[in-house]
Short mmCIF file of C-alpha atoms and ligand atoms in Angstrom, two decimals:
data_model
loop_
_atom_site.label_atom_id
_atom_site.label_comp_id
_atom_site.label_asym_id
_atom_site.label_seq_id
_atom_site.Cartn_x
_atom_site.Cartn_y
_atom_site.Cartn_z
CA UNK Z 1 0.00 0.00 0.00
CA UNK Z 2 1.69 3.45 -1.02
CA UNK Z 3 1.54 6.29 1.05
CA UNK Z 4 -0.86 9.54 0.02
CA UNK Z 5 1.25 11.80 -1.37
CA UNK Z 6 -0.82 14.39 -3.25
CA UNK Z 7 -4.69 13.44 -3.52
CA UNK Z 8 -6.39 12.53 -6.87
CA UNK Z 9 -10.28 13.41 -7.14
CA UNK Z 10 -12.65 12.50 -8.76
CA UNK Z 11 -13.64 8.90 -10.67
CA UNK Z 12 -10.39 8.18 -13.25
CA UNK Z 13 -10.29 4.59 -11.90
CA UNK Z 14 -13.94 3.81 -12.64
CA UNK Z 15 -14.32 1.05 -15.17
CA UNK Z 16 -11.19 -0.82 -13.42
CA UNK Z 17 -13.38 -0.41 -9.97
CA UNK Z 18 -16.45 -1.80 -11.78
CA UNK Z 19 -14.71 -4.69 -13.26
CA UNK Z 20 -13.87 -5.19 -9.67
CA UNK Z 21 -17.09 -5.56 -8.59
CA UNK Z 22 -18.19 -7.78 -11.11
CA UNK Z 23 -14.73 -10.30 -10.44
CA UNK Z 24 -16.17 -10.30 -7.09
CA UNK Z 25 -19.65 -11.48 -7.86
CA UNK Z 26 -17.91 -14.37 -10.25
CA UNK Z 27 -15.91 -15.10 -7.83
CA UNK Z 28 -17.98 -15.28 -4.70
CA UNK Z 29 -21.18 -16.35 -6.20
CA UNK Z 30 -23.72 -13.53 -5.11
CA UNK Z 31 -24.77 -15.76 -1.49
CA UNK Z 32 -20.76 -15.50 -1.23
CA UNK Z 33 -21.33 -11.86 -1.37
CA UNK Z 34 -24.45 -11.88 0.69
CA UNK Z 35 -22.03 -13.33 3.38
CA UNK Z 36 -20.73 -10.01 4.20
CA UNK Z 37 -24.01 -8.34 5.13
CA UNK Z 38 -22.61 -6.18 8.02
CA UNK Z 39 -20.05 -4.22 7.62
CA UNK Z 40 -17.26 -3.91 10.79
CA UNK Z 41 -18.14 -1.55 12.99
CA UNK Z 42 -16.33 1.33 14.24
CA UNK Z 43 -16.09 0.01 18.01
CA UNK Z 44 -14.67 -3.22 16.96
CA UNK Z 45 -11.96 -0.90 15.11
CA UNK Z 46 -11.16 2.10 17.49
CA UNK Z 47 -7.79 2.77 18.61
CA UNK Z 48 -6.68 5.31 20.36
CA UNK Z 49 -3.52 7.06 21.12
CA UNK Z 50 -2.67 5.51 24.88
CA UNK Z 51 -4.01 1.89 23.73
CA UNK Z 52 -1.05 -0.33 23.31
CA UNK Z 53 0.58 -0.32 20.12
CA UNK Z 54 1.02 -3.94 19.63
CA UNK Z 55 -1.75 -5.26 21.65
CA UNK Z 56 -4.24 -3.28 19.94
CA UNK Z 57 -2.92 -3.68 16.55
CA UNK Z 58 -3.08 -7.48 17.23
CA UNK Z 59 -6.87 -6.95 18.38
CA UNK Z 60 -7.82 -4.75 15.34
CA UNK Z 61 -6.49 -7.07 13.19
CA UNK Z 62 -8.52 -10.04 14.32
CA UNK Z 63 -11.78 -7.69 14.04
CA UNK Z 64 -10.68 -7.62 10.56
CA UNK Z 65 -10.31 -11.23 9.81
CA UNK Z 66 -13.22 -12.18 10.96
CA UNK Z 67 -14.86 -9.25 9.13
CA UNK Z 68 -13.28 -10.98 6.41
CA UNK Z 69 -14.23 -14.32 7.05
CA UNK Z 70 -10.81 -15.82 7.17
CA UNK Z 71 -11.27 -18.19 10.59
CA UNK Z 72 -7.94 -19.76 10.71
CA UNK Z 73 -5.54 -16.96 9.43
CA UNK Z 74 -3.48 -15.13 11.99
CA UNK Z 75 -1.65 -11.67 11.19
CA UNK Z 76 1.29 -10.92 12.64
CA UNK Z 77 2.00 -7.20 12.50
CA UNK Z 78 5.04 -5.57 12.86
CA UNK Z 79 6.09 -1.48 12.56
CA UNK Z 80 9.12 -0.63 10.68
CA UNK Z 81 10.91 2.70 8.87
CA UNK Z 82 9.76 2.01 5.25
CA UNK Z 83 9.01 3.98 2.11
CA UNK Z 84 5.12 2.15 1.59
CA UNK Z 85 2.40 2.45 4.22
CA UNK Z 86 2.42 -0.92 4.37
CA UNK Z 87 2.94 -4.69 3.09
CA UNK Z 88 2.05 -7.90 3.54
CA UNK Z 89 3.82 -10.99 2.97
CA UNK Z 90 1.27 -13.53 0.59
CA UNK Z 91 2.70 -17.04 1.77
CA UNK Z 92 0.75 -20.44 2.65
CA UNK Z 93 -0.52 -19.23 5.94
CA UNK Z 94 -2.10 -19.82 8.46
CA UNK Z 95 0.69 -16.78 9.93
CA UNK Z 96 0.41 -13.96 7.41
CA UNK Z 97 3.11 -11.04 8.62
CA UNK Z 98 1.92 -7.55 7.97
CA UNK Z 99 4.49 -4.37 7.99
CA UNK Z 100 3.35 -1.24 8.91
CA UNK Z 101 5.11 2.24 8.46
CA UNK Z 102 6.37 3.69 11.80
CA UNK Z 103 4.74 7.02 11.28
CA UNK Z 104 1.39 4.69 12.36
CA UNK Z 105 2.75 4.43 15.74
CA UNK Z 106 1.68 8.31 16.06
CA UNK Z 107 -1.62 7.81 13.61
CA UNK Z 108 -2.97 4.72 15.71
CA UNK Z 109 -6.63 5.72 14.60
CA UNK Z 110 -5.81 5.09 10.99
CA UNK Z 111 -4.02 1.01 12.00
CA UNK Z 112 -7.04 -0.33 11.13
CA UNK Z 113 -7.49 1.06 7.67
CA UNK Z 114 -4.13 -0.11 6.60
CA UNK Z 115 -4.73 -3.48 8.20
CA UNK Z 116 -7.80 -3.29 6.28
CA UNK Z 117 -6.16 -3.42 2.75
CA UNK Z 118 -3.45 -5.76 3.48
CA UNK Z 119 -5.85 -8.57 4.88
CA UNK Z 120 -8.09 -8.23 1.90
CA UNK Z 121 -5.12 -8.89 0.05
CA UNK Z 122 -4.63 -12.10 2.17
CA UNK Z 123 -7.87 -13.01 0.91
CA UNK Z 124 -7.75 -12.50 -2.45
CA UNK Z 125 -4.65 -14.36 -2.57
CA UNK Z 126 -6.65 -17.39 -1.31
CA UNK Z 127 -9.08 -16.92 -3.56
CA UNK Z 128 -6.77 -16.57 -6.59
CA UNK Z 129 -8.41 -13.64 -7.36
CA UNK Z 130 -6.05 -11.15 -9.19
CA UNK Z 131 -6.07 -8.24 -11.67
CA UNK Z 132 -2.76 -8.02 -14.30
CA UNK Z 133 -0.65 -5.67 -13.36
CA UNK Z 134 0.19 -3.40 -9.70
CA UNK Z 135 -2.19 -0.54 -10.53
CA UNK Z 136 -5.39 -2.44 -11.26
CA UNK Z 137 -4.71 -4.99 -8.57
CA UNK Z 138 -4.32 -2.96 -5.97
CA UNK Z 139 -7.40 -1.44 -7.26
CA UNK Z 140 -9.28 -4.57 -7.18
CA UNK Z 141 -8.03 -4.87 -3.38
CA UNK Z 142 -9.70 -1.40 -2.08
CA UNK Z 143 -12.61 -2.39 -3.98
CA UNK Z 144 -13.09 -5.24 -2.07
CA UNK Z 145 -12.15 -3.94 1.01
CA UNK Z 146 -15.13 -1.91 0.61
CA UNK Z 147 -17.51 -4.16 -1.29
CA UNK Z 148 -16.94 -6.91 1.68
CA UNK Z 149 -17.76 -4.24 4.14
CA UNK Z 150 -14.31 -2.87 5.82
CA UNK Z 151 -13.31 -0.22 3.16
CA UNK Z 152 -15.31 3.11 4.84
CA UNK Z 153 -12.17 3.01 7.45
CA UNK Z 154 -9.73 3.15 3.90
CA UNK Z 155 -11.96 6.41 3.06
CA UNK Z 156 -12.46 7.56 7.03
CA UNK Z 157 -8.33 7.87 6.62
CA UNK Z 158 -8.99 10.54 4.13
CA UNK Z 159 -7.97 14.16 5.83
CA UNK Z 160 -7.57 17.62 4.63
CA UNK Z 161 -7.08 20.95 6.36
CA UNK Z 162 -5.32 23.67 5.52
CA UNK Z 163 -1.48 22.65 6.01
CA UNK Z 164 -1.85 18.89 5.27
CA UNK Z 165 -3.82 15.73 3.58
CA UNK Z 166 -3.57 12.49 3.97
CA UNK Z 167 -5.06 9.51 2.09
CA UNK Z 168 -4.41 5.91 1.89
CA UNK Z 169 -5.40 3.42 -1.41
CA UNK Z 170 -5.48 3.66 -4.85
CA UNK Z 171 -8.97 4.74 -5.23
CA UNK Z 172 -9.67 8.53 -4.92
CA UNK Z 173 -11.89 9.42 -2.22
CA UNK Z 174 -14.79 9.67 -4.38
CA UNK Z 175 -14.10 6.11 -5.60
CA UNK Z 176 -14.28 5.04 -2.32
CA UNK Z 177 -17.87 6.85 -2.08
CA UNK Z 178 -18.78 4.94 -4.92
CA UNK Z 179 -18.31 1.55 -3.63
CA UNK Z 180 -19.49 1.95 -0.22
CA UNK Z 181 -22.83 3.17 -2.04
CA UNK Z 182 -22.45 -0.03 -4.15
CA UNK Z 183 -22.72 -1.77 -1.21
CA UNK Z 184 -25.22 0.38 0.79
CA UNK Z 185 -27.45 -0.60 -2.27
CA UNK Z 186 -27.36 -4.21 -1.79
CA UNK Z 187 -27.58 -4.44 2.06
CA UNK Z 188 -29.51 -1.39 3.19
CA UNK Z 189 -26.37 -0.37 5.11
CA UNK Z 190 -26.05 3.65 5.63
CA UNK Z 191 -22.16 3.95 6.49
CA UNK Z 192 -22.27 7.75 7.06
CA UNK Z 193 -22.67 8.10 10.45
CA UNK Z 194 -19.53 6.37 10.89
CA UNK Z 195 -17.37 9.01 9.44
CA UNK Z 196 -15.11 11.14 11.62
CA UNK Z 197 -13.69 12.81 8.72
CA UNK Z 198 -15.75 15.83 7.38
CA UNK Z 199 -13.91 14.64 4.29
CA UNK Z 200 -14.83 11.38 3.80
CA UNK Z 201 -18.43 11.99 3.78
CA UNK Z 202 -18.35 14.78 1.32
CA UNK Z 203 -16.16 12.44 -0.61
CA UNK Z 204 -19.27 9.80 0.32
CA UNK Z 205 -21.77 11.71 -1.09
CA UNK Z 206 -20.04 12.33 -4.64
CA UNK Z 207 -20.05 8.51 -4.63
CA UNK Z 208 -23.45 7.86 -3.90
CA UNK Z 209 -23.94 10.24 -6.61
CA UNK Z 210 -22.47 8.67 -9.18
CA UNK Z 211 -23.68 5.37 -7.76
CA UNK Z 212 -27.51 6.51 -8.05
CA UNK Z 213 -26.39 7.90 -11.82
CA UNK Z 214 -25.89 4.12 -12.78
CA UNK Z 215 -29.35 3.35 -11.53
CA UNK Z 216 -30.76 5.75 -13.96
CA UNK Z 217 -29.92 4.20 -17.09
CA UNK Z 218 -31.88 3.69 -20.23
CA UNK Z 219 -33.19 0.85 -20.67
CA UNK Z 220 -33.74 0.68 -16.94
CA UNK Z 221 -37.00 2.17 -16.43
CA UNK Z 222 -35.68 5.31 -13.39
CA UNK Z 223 -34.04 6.66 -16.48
CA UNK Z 224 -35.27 10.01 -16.79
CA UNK Z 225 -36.99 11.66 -19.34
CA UNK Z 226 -33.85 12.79 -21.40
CA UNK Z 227 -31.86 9.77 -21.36
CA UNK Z 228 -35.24 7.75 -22.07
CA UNK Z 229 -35.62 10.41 -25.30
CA UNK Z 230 -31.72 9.62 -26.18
CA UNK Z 231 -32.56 5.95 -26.14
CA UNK Z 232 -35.89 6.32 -28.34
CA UNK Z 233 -34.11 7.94 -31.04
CA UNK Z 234 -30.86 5.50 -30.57
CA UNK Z 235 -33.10 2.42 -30.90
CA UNK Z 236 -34.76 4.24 -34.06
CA UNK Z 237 -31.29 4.72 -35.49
CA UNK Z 238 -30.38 0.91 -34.65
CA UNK Z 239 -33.76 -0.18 -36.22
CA UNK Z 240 -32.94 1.18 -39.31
CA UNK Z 241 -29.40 0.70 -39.94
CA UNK Z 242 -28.54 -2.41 -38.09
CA UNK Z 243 -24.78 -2.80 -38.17
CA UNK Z 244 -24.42 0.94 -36.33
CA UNK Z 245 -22.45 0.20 -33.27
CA UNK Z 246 -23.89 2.61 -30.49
CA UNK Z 247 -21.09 5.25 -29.36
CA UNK Z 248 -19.78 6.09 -25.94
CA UNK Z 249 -23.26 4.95 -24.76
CA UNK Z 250 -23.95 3.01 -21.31
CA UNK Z 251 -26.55 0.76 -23.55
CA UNK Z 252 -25.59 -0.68 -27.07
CA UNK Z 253 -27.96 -2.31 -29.65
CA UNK Z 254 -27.40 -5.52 -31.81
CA UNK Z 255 -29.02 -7.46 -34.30
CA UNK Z 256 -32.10 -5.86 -35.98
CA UNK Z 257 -32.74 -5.22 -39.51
CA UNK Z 258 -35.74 -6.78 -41.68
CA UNK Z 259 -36.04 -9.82 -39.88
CA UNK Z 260 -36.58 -8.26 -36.33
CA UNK Z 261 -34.29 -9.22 -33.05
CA UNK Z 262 -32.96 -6.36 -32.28
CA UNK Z 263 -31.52 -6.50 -28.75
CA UNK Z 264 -30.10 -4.27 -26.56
CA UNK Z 265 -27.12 -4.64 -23.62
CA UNK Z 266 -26.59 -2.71 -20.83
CA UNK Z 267 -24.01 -3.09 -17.25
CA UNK Z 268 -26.19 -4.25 -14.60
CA UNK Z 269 -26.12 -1.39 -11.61
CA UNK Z 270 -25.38 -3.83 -9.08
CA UNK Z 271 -22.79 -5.78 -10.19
CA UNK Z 272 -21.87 -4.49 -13.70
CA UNK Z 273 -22.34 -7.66 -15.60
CA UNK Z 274 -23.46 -6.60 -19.13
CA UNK Z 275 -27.59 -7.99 -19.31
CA UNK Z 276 -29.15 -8.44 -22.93
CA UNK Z 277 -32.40 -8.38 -23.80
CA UNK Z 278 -34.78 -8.37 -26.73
CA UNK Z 279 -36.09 -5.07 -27.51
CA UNK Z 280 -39.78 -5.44 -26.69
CA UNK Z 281 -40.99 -2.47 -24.08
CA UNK Z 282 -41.62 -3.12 -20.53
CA UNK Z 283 -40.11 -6.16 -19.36
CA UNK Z 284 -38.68 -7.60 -16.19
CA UNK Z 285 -35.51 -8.80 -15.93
CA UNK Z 286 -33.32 -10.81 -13.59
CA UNK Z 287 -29.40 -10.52 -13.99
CA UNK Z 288 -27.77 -14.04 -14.33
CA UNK Z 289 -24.56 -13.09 -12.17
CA UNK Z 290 -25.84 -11.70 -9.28
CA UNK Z 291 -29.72 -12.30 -9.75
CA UNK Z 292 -31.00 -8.21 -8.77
CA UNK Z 293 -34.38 -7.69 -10.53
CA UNK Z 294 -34.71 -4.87 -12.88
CA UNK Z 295 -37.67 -2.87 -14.18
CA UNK Z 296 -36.72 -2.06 -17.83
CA UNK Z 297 -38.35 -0.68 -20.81
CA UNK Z 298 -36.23 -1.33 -23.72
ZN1 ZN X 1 -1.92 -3.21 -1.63
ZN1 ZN X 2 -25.98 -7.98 -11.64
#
């Protein structure tokens, strides 16, 4: 995990963030997914100053593996002087050993977001689940984090006043918003009071934003009025001159012409798995990854 130097806004990470999401649903089936209902909760997390260093980095690391679901692994964590935030080794197990940068023995409150990150990396590792290349991986790993329900401490971290920020992860802040919203989608979950960070929240809300944007899709049927008048005239266009590949849209049409079957495809909102359907008006649909009903009108 690298340490925040200056802070990126904003969502230039998306699609890598949403092909995240959908690895995980492949991965963990969606009742794997359902598994991690609750998300770990800021009690079972807090650290303060006077507590113990090693002690209570021991204890907030267990919190974390069983937020994790990973019953027989046991971190070992360790503080050094090192350029990173912090590293874990990936070996057999059961003993995983986790380095953190010194400077956390002074930041104690933001332990558990680094230990965060590094565990979920422990986890993917058994899982086999990997992206190509540092950059996208490490992006797959805060995604998790946050999908699986420990990731609003990653954006909690997130600081800025007038002499200094801090961050730590790949994603941007508002990245982070997005996938916590992700998540407060599926399990009802409202992660805001758990902020401490003014920050984080506003970041949070940007998120949930651009979360609630993907709900509003054509051919979903909480499109609004001009995106539902963009798709009318697309599917006119596609009707008519069937090999036109739709540009830069969310939606894209195929098939058509004089013998009918046109179809359109479209990322599911929940998990980002691309649904196709015949082009037919109202219909209800079901994704086949992680099974969320949707009201469309294609
Ligand atoms: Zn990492
Ligand atoms: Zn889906």
């Amino acid at each position: 995990m690298v340490n925040g130097s200056e802070v990126v806004h904003g969502f230039p990470h998306l699609d890598t963030v949403r092909e995240a999401i959908t690895a995980l649903y492949r991965r963990l089936s969606p009742d794997g997914v359902l598994a991690y209902g609750t998300s770990v909760l800021p009690a079972d997390v807090a650290f303060a100053d006077h507590d113990d260093l090693h002690l209570g980095a021991q204890r907030v690391a267990r919190a974390l593996v069983q937020q994790l679901r990973l019953p027989d692994a046991r971190m070992i964590v360790s503080f050094r002087e090192m350029e990173h935030a912090a590293s874990v080794e990936l070996a057999a197990g059961p003993e995983y050993f986790i380095e953190l940068n010194d400077r956390f023995r002074k930041h104690r409150r933001d332990i558990g977001a680094a230990l965060a990150h590094e565990i979920m990396h422990v986890l993917l590792h058994r899982l086999d689940l990997s992206f190509a290349g540092t950059r996208d991986n490490e992006i797959l790993t805060d995604t998790a984090t946050t999908y699986l329900g420990a990731g609003w401490l990653l954006l909690d971290a997130f600081r800025e006043d007038r002499l200094s920020s801090q961050k730590l992860g790949y994603l941007t802040p508002e990245e982070f918003g997005y996938v916590l919203a992700k998540r407060s989608e599926v399990f009802g979950e409202d992660p805001s009071p758990w902020f401490t960070s003014p920050q984080a929240y506003t970041a949070f809300a940007k998120g949930r934003a651009q979360a609630q944007h993907d709900r509003r899709q054509p051919p979903l049927t909480a499109a609004g009025w001009a995106g539902r008048r963009r798709y009318a005239k697309e599917r006119r266009h596609a009707l008519e001159h069937p090999h036109a590949a739709g540009k830069g849209s969310p939606y894209a049409f195929e098939g058509g012409g004089p013998d009918g079957g046109l179809k359109v495809s479209f990322p599911c909102p929940t998990c980002r798995q691309r649904i196709r359907l015949p082009v037919r008006g109202r219909v209800r649909a079901r994704c086949g990854l992680c099974r969320t009903v949707l009201e469309c009108d294609t």
